Amino acid sequence: MIKNVNKLVLAAVAGAILAASVTSSAQQAQKPENLIKWRQSAFQVLVWNTGRIKASVEGQYNKEDVIKAADTIAAIAKSGLGTLFAPGSEQGKGWHETTTKAEAFKDTQHFAELGASFSKEATELAKLAEAGDQAGVKAQFAKLGKTCKACHDDFRAKD
Amino acid sequence: MIKNVNKLVLAAVAGAILAASVTSSAQQAQKPENLIKWRQSAFQVLVWNTGRIKASVEGQYNKEDVIKAADTIAAIAKSGLGTLFAPGSEQGKGWHETTTKAEAFKDTQHFAELGASFSKEATELAKLAEAGDQAGVKAQFAKLGKTCKACHDDFRAKD
């Protein structure tokens, strides 16, 4: 009898959890091809903006351009990129076939840690850019580049 | 004699302007296909993030999600999107053939005005999002949408 009540409680709890998760995923549910297209797009915006900062630190420094680029990188880094790597988007085509390794969907903790590291360094870069600290921007930009590389090394199938 | 001196001065001034513009454009010179790919990517990141805000104002409001999305939209709006519509990128293929109308490269003043309007409203949206002003976000999101539509109507070949 107690056993049956426990089963009933368990079933009710499981039902509630399922309902909550369905509501949450329905709100956020996106087609894998959209998720893949958006993450490929976000990374291209990063390519554009890291290129602008590279041009400034290697050539003539343009403070306003560096601020705009660093702010864009920081906002994208903090945008919640991880949600674009939702289960179900392991394979598929956005603008092109995904180049994300299967490991990104398995070792999600390490993936999230590298994302947090990227976000932290991008935020610091935006602060230095705002302050017009050219030497600081140059050093921090190199530091940011290492967080990009760390993630690409572990989770990106090709360069 | 004065005429010749004037010509010399004019030539020197013209030379200086040309040199400055060459330096500036060399620094920023990018292949049209990259510019087109980057602008298509930037607009896809806007699609992703406006979708997130839409889900919040039409469904269950998620303050943190709206802040992240609005910050990303504002940063991209202020990133200098106009530079991705440089002369020479009127036609060509990024992820796909450009859908920008020729008018964008002709009536650059109107194009820039609409861009500035988008940037202004996006910045305001980010402030309201940060404050957690749900009603304000909803109204401002509609206002932002109008600036998107205004520009699409005039300068985008298809939806």
Tab-separated table of C-alpha atoms in Angstrom:
chain	number	residue	atom	x	y	z
A	1	MET	CA	0.000	0.000	0.000
A	2	ILE	CA	2.761	2.423	1.056
A	3	LYS	CA	4.674	1.241	-1.961
A	4	ASN	CA	1.742	2.187	-4.203
A	5	VAL	CA	1.369	5.632	-2.607
A	6	ASN	CA	5.073	6.216	-3.123
A	7	LYS	CA	4.698	5.252	-6.760
A	8	LEU	CA	1.791	7.640	-7.065
A	9	VAL	CA	3.780	10.491	-5.502
A	10	LEU	CA	6.742	9.706	-7.710
A	11	ALA	CA	4.545	9.708	-10.787
A	12	ALA	CA	3.017	13.051	-9.798
A	13	VAL	CA	6.435	14.589	-9.187
A	14	ALA	CA	7.768	13.227	-12.464
A	15	GLY	CA	4.691	14.591	-14.240
A	16	ALA	CA	5.211	18.032	-12.742
A	17	ILE	CA	8.880	18.069	-13.719
A	18	LEU	CA	8.023	16.939	-17.224
A	19	ALA	CA	5.336	19.625	-17.549
A	20	ALA	CA	7.746	22.321	-16.352
A	21	SER	CA	10.444	21.172	-18.738
A	22	VAL	CA	8.012	21.019	-21.662
A	23	THR	CA	6.876	24.594	-20.943
A	24	SER	CA	10.462	25.781	-20.706
A	25	SER	CA	11.631	23.993	-23.827
A	26	ALA	CA	8.558	25.013	-25.820
A	27	GLN	CA	9.430	28.617	-25.075
A	28	GLN	CA	12.996	28.163	-26.165
A	29	ALA	CA	12.533	25.421	-28.730
A	30	GLN	CA	14.248	26.283	-31.961
A	31	LYS	CA	14.966	24.218	-35.013
A	32	PRO	CA	18.515	22.801	-34.965
A	33	GLU	CA	19.216	24.451	-38.342
A	34	ASN	CA	18.378	27.841	-36.831
A	35	LEU	CA	20.568	27.250	-33.788
A	36	ILE	CA	23.437	26.227	-36.056
A	37	LYS	CA	22.910	29.209	-38.380
A	38	TRP	CA	22.817	31.607	-35.431
A	39	ARG	CA	25.963	30.248	-33.814
A	40	GLN	CA	27.803	30.343	-37.152
A	41	SER	CA	26.588	33.928	-37.551
A	42	ALA	CA	27.635	34.939	-34.043
A	43	PHE	CA	31.136	33.588	-34.635
A	44	GLN	CA	31.392	35.452	-37.959
A	45	VAL	CA	30.497	38.674	-36.154
A	46	LEU	CA	33.355	37.837	-33.793
A	47	VAL	CA	35.671	37.314	-36.788
A	48	TRP	CA	34.696	40.742	-38.134
A	49	ASN	CA	35.256	42.484	-34.820
A	50	THR	CA	38.450	40.734	-33.754
A	51	GLY	CA	39.793	41.693	-37.190
A	52	ARG	CA	39.045	45.348	-36.466
A	53	ILE	CA	40.915	45.228	-33.166
A	54	LYS	CA	43.828	43.391	-34.790
A	55	ALA	CA	44.049	46.165	-37.410
A	56	SER	CA	44.210	48.764	-34.635
A	57	VAL	CA	46.780	47.070	-32.421
A	58	GLU	CA	49.001	46.161	-35.389
A	59	GLY	CA	48.520	49.381	-37.338
A	60	GLN	CA	47.167	52.834	-36.575
A	61	TYR	CA	45.140	52.742	-33.359
A	62	ASN	CA	41.533	53.884	-33.788
A	63	LYS	CA	40.041	54.280	-30.320
A	64	GLU	CA	36.396	54.584	-31.387
A	65	ASP	CA	36.635	51.580	-33.685
A	66	VAL	CA	38.228	49.459	-30.953
A	67	ILE	CA	35.507	50.451	-28.463
A	68	LYS	CA	32.733	49.479	-30.894
A	69	ALA	CA	34.419	46.186	-31.774
A	70	ALA	CA	35.241	45.266	-28.162
A	71	ASP	CA	31.709	46.120	-26.992
A	72	THR	CA	30.250	43.900	-29.704
A	73	ILE	CA	32.560	41.008	-28.810
A	74	ALA	CA	31.744	41.368	-25.094
A	75	ALA	CA	27.988	41.510	-25.718
A	76	ILE	CA	28.097	38.378	-27.872
A	77	ALA	CA	30.318	36.612	-25.344
A	78	LYS	CA	27.738	37.358	-22.653
A	79	SER	CA	24.691	36.752	-24.852
A	80	GLY	CA	24.272	33.129	-23.864
A	81	LEU	CA	26.034	31.471	-26.802
A	82	GLY	CA	25.792	28.172	-24.957
A	83	THR	CA	22.048	28.040	-25.608
A	84	LEU	CA	22.849	27.829	-29.331
A	85	PHE	CA	24.515	24.473	-28.666
A	86	ALA	CA	21.343	22.854	-27.336
A	87	PRO	CA	20.879	19.072	-27.458
A	88	GLY	CA	19.577	18.114	-30.874
A	89	SER	CA	21.931	20.473	-32.705
A	90	GLU	CA	24.908	18.092	-32.628
A	91	GLN	CA	24.661	17.643	-36.371
A	92	GLY	CA	23.037	19.606	-39.126
A	93	LYS	CA	23.411	22.502	-41.484
A	94	GLY	CA	23.075	26.198	-40.755
A	95	TRP	CA	24.901	28.283	-43.346
A	96	HIS	CA	27.022	25.142	-43.720
A	97	GLU	CA	27.440	21.811	-41.896
A	98	THR	CA	28.279	22.357	-38.255
A	99	THR	CA	31.954	22.172	-37.363
A	100	THR	CA	31.276	21.696	-33.654
A	101	LYS	CA	32.787	18.481	-32.307
A	102	ALA	CA	30.530	15.955	-30.575
A	103	GLU	CA	32.583	16.592	-27.393
A	104	ALA	CA	30.912	19.999	-26.962
A	105	PHE	CA	27.617	18.238	-26.267
A	106	LYS	CA	29.187	15.633	-24.002
A	107	ASP	CA	31.688	17.535	-21.854
A	108	THR	CA	29.293	20.420	-21.336
A	109	GLN	CA	30.997	21.491	-18.116
A	110	HIS	CA	34.367	22.044	-19.785
A	111	PHE	CA	32.606	23.712	-22.738
A	112	ALA	CA	30.816	26.089	-20.343
A	113	GLU	CA	34.047	26.833	-18.468
A	114	LEU	CA	35.828	27.836	-21.659
A	115	GLY	CA	32.833	29.986	-22.604
A	116	ALA	CA	32.946	31.718	-19.218
A	117	SER	CA	36.657	32.342	-19.639
A	118	PHE	CA	36.056	33.917	-23.074
A	119	SER	CA	33.318	36.096	-21.599
A	120	LYS	CA	35.527	37.253	-18.705
A	121	GLU	CA	38.424	38.272	-20.950
A	122	ALA	CA	36.099	39.949	-23.476
A	123	THR	CA	34.542	42.053	-20.703
A	124	GLU	CA	38.005	43.115	-19.536
A	125	LEU	CA	38.973	44.008	-23.118
A	126	ALA	CA	35.913	46.250	-23.461
A	127	LYS	CA	36.896	48.108	-20.267
A	128	LEU	CA	40.459	48.714	-21.489
A	129	ALA	CA	39.132	49.805	-24.898
A	130	GLU	CA	36.805	52.327	-23.253
A	131	ALA	CA	39.733	53.702	-21.241
A	132	GLY	CA	41.787	54.045	-24.429
A	133	ASP	CA	44.582	51.982	-22.879
A	134	GLN	CA	46.379	50.934	-26.068
A	135	ALA	CA	49.059	48.782	-24.431
A	136	GLY	CA	46.428	47.202	-22.201
A	137	VAL	CA	44.168	46.478	-25.174
A	138	LYS	CA	47.036	44.839	-27.041
A	139	ALA	CA	47.945	42.553	-24.129
A	140	GLN	CA	44.324	41.746	-23.323
A	141	PHE	CA	43.527	41.062	-26.984
A	142	ALA	CA	46.279	38.415	-26.992
A	143	LYS	CA	44.814	36.967	-23.801
A	144	LEU	CA	41.356	36.861	-25.371
A	145	GLY	CA	42.807	35.107	-28.426
A	146	LYS	CA	44.076	32.323	-26.193
A	147	THR	CA	40.558	31.673	-24.889
A	148	CYS	CA	39.311	31.450	-28.509
A	149	LYS	CA	42.071	28.989	-29.371
A	150	ALA	CA	41.505	26.857	-26.258
A	151	CYS	CA	37.874	26.330	-27.223
A	152	HIS	CA	38.593	25.796	-30.925
A	153	ASP	CA	41.273	23.222	-30.054
A	154	ASP	CA	38.887	21.167	-27.953
A	155	PHE	CA	35.528	21.670	-29.610
A	156	ARG	CA	35.913	22.753	-33.205
A	157	ALA	CA	36.346	20.105	-35.897
A	158	LYS	CA	38.324	22.261	-38.328
A	159	ASP	CA	39.776	25.720	-38.713
B	1	MET	CA	52.126	82.780	-60.877
B	2	ILE	CA	49.502	82.987	-58.100
B	3	LYS	CA	47.378	80.643	-60.201
B	4	ASN	CA	50.255	78.122	-60.291
B	5	VAL	CA	50.850	78.381	-56.565
B	6	ASN	CA	47.173	77.781	-55.955
B	7	LYS	CA	47.322	74.741	-58.204
B	8	LEU	CA	50.327	73.492	-56.260
B	9	VAL	CA	48.571	73.999	-52.947
B	10	LEU	CA	45.474	72.293	-54.283
B	11	ALA	CA	47.538	69.379	-55.552
B	12	ALA	CA	49.269	69.051	-52.189
B	13	VAL	CA	45.976	69.150	-50.327
B	14	ALA	CA	44.434	66.646	-52.706
B	15	GLY	CA	47.490	64.424	-52.285
B	16	ALA	CA	47.224	64.561	-48.510
B	17	ILE	CA	43.518	63.732	-48.589
B	18	LEU	CA	44.163	60.874	-50.973
B	19	ALA	CA	46.978	59.524	-48.797
B	20	ALA	CA	44.815	59.715	-45.704
B	21	SER	CA	41.953	57.990	-47.445
B	22	VAL	CA	44.244	55.290	-48.851
B	23	THR	CA	45.661	54.640	-45.373
B	24	SER	CA	42.207	54.505	-43.911
B	25	SER	CA	40.804	52.266	-46.615
B	26	ALA	CA	43.854	49.991	-46.633
B	27	GLN	CA	43.293	49.474	-42.939
B	28	GLN	CA	39.632	48.713	-43.454
B	29	ALA	CA	39.794	47.143	-46.904
B	30	GLN	CA	37.892	43.915	-46.936
B	31	LYS	CA	36.740	41.681	-49.730
B	32	PRO	CA	33.108	42.386	-50.706
B	33	GLU	CA	32.199	38.750	-50.008
B	34	ASN	CA	33.449	39.137	-46.430
B	35	LEU	CA	31.538	42.379	-45.918
B	36	ILE	CA	28.376	40.721	-47.241
B	37	LYS	CA	28.901	37.614	-45.117
B	38	TRP	CA	29.469	39.717	-42.006
B	39	ARG	CA	26.417	41.886	-42.523
B	40	GLN	CA	24.259	38.823	-43.175
B	41	SER	CA	25.698	37.303	-39.995
B	42	ALA	CA	25.086	40.450	-37.944
B	43	PHE	CA	21.443	40.534	-39.051
B	44	GLN	CA	21.010	36.847	-38.186
B	45	VAL	CA	22.318	37.563	-34.687
B	46	LEU	CA	19.646	40.277	-34.541
B	47	VAL	CA	17.003	37.738	-35.639
B	48	TRP	CA	18.103	35.389	-32.842
B	49	ASN	CA	18.021	38.099	-30.201
B	50	THR	CA	14.828	39.858	-31.243
B	51	GLY	CA	13.212	36.399	-31.159
B	52	ARG	CA	14.315	35.984	-27.549
B	53	ILE	CA	12.778	39.310	-26.550
B	54	LYS	CA	9.581	38.496	-28.454
B	55	ALA	CA	9.300	35.207	-26.515
B	56	SER	CA	9.619	37.120	-23.246
B	57	VAL	CA	7.160	39.918	-23.987
B	58	GLU	CA	4.593	37.517	-25.466
B	59	GLY	CA	5.108	34.684	-22.978
B	60	GLN	CA	6.804	34.325	-19.629
B	61	TYR	CA	9.129	37.260	-18.999
B	62	ASN	CA	12.744	36.270	-18.390
B	63	LYS	CA	14.615	39.363	-17.187
B	64	GLU	CA	18.147	37.973	-17.561
B	65	ASP	CA	17.437	36.665	-21.044
B	66	VAL	CA	15.987	40.006	-22.153
B	67	ILE	CA	19.010	41.883	-20.779
B	68	LYS	CA	21.435	39.639	-22.660
B	69	ALA	CA	19.429	39.883	-25.884
B	70	ALA	CA	18.917	43.649	-25.675
B	71	ASP	CA	22.605	44.256	-24.894
B	72	THR	CA	23.602	42.191	-27.916
B	73	ILE	CA	21.180	44.063	-30.187
B	74	ALA	CA	22.400	47.436	-28.885
B	75	ALA	CA	26.068	46.524	-29.297
B	76	ILE	CA	25.511	45.377	-32.881
B	77	ALA	CA	23.418	48.474	-33.637
B	78	LYS	CA	26.316	50.642	-32.431
B	79	SER	CA	29.071	48.464	-33.930
B	80	GLY	CA	29.300	50.424	-37.161
B	81	LEU	CA	27.132	48.235	-39.381
B	82	GLY	CA	27.318	50.950	-42.050
B	83	THR	CA	30.955	50.075	-42.734
B	84	LEU	CA	29.764	46.635	-43.899
B	85	PHE	CA	27.918	48.373	-46.745
B	86	ALA	CA	31.080	49.863	-48.225
B	87	PRO	CA	31.234	50.804	-51.913
B	88	GLY	CA	32.115	47.722	-53.923
B	89	SER	CA	29.774	45.484	-51.938
B	90	GLU	CA	26.648	46.455	-53.902
B	91	GLN	CA	26.485	42.997	-55.403
B	92	GLY	CA	27.958	39.679	-54.482
B	93	LYS	CA	27.574	36.627	-52.343
B	94	GLY	CA	28.258	36.230	-48.635
B	95	TRP	CA	26.343	33.286	-47.179
B	96	HIS	CA	23.980	33.993	-50.076
B	97	GLU	CA	23.478	36.729	-52.696
B	98	THR	CA	23.077	40.112	-51.067
B	99	THR	CA	19.492	41.292	-50.622
B	100	THR	CA	20.518	44.909	-50.104
B	101	LYS	CA	18.888	47.239	-52.649
B	102	ALA	CA	21.113	49.462	-54.793
B	103	GLU	CA	19.456	52.459	-53.089
B	104	ALA	CA	21.414	51.776	-49.895
B	105	PHE	CA	24.615	52.686	-51.705
B	106	LYS	CA	23.073	55.725	-53.392
B	107	ASP	CA	20.967	57.394	-50.727
B	108	THR	CA	23.618	56.876	-48.072
B	109	GLN	CA	22.340	59.795	-45.977
B	110	HIS	CA	18.868	58.273	-45.581
B	111	PHE	CA	20.439	54.852	-44.985
B	112	ALA	CA	22.636	56.310	-42.229
B	113	GLU	CA	19.683	58.139	-40.671
B	114	LEU	CA	17.665	54.922	-40.423
B	115	GLY	CA	20.712	53.183	-38.959
B	116	ALA	CA	21.063	55.914	-36.330
B	117	SER	CA	17.391	55.613	-35.479
B	118	PHE	CA	17.760	51.845	-34.999
B	119	SER	CA	20.794	52.421	-32.783
B	120	LYS	CA	18.987	55.024	-30.651
B	121	GLU	CA	15.962	52.796	-30.002
B	122	ALA	CA	18.141	49.726	-29.349
B	123	THR	CA	20.123	51.642	-26.722
B	124	GLU	CA	16.882	52.719	-25.041
B	125	LEU	CA	15.627	49.109	-25.082
B	126	ALA	CA	18.798	47.908	-23.354
B	127	LYS	CA	18.285	50.496	-20.578
B	128	LEU	CA	14.678	49.412	-19.984
B	129	ALA	CA	15.732	45.754	-20.031
B	130	GLU	CA	18.399	46.412	-17.415
B	131	ALA	CA	15.797	48.155	-15.239
B	132	GLY	CA	13.459	45.166	-15.589
B	133	ASP	CA	10.694	47.458	-16.834
B	134	GLN	CA	8.510	44.839	-18.551
B	135	ALA	CA	5.857	47.219	-19.879
B	136	GLY	CA	8.560	49.614	-21.025
B	137	VAL	CA	10.444	46.824	-22.774
B	138	LYS	CA	7.282	45.717	-24.576
B	139	ALA	CA	6.511	49.232	-25.854
B	140	GLN	CA	10.123	49.957	-26.761
B	141	PHE	CA	10.491	46.599	-28.524
B	142	ALA	CA	7.565	47.576	-30.768
B	143	LYS	CA	9.231	50.925	-31.412
B	144	LEU	CA	12.491	49.195	-32.292
B	145	GLY	CA	10.615	46.901	-34.679
B	146	LYS	CA	9.385	49.934	-36.577
B	147	THR	CA	12.948	51.090	-37.202
B	148	CYS	CA	13.795	47.618	-38.538
B	149	LYS	CA	10.781	47.699	-40.854
B	150	ALA	CA	11.496	51.235	-42.070
B	151	CYS	CA	14.947	50.207	-43.221
B	152	HIS	CA	13.834	46.881	-44.686
B	153	ASP	CA	11.065	48.655	-46.635
B	154	ASP	CA	13.503	51.070	-48.243
B	155	PHE	CA	16.693	49.102	-48.578
B	156	ARG	CA	16.009	45.373	-48.510
B	157	ALA	CA	15.115	43.602	-51.729
B	158	LYS	CA	13.084	40.802	-50.156
B	159	ASP	CA	11.892	39.533	-46.807
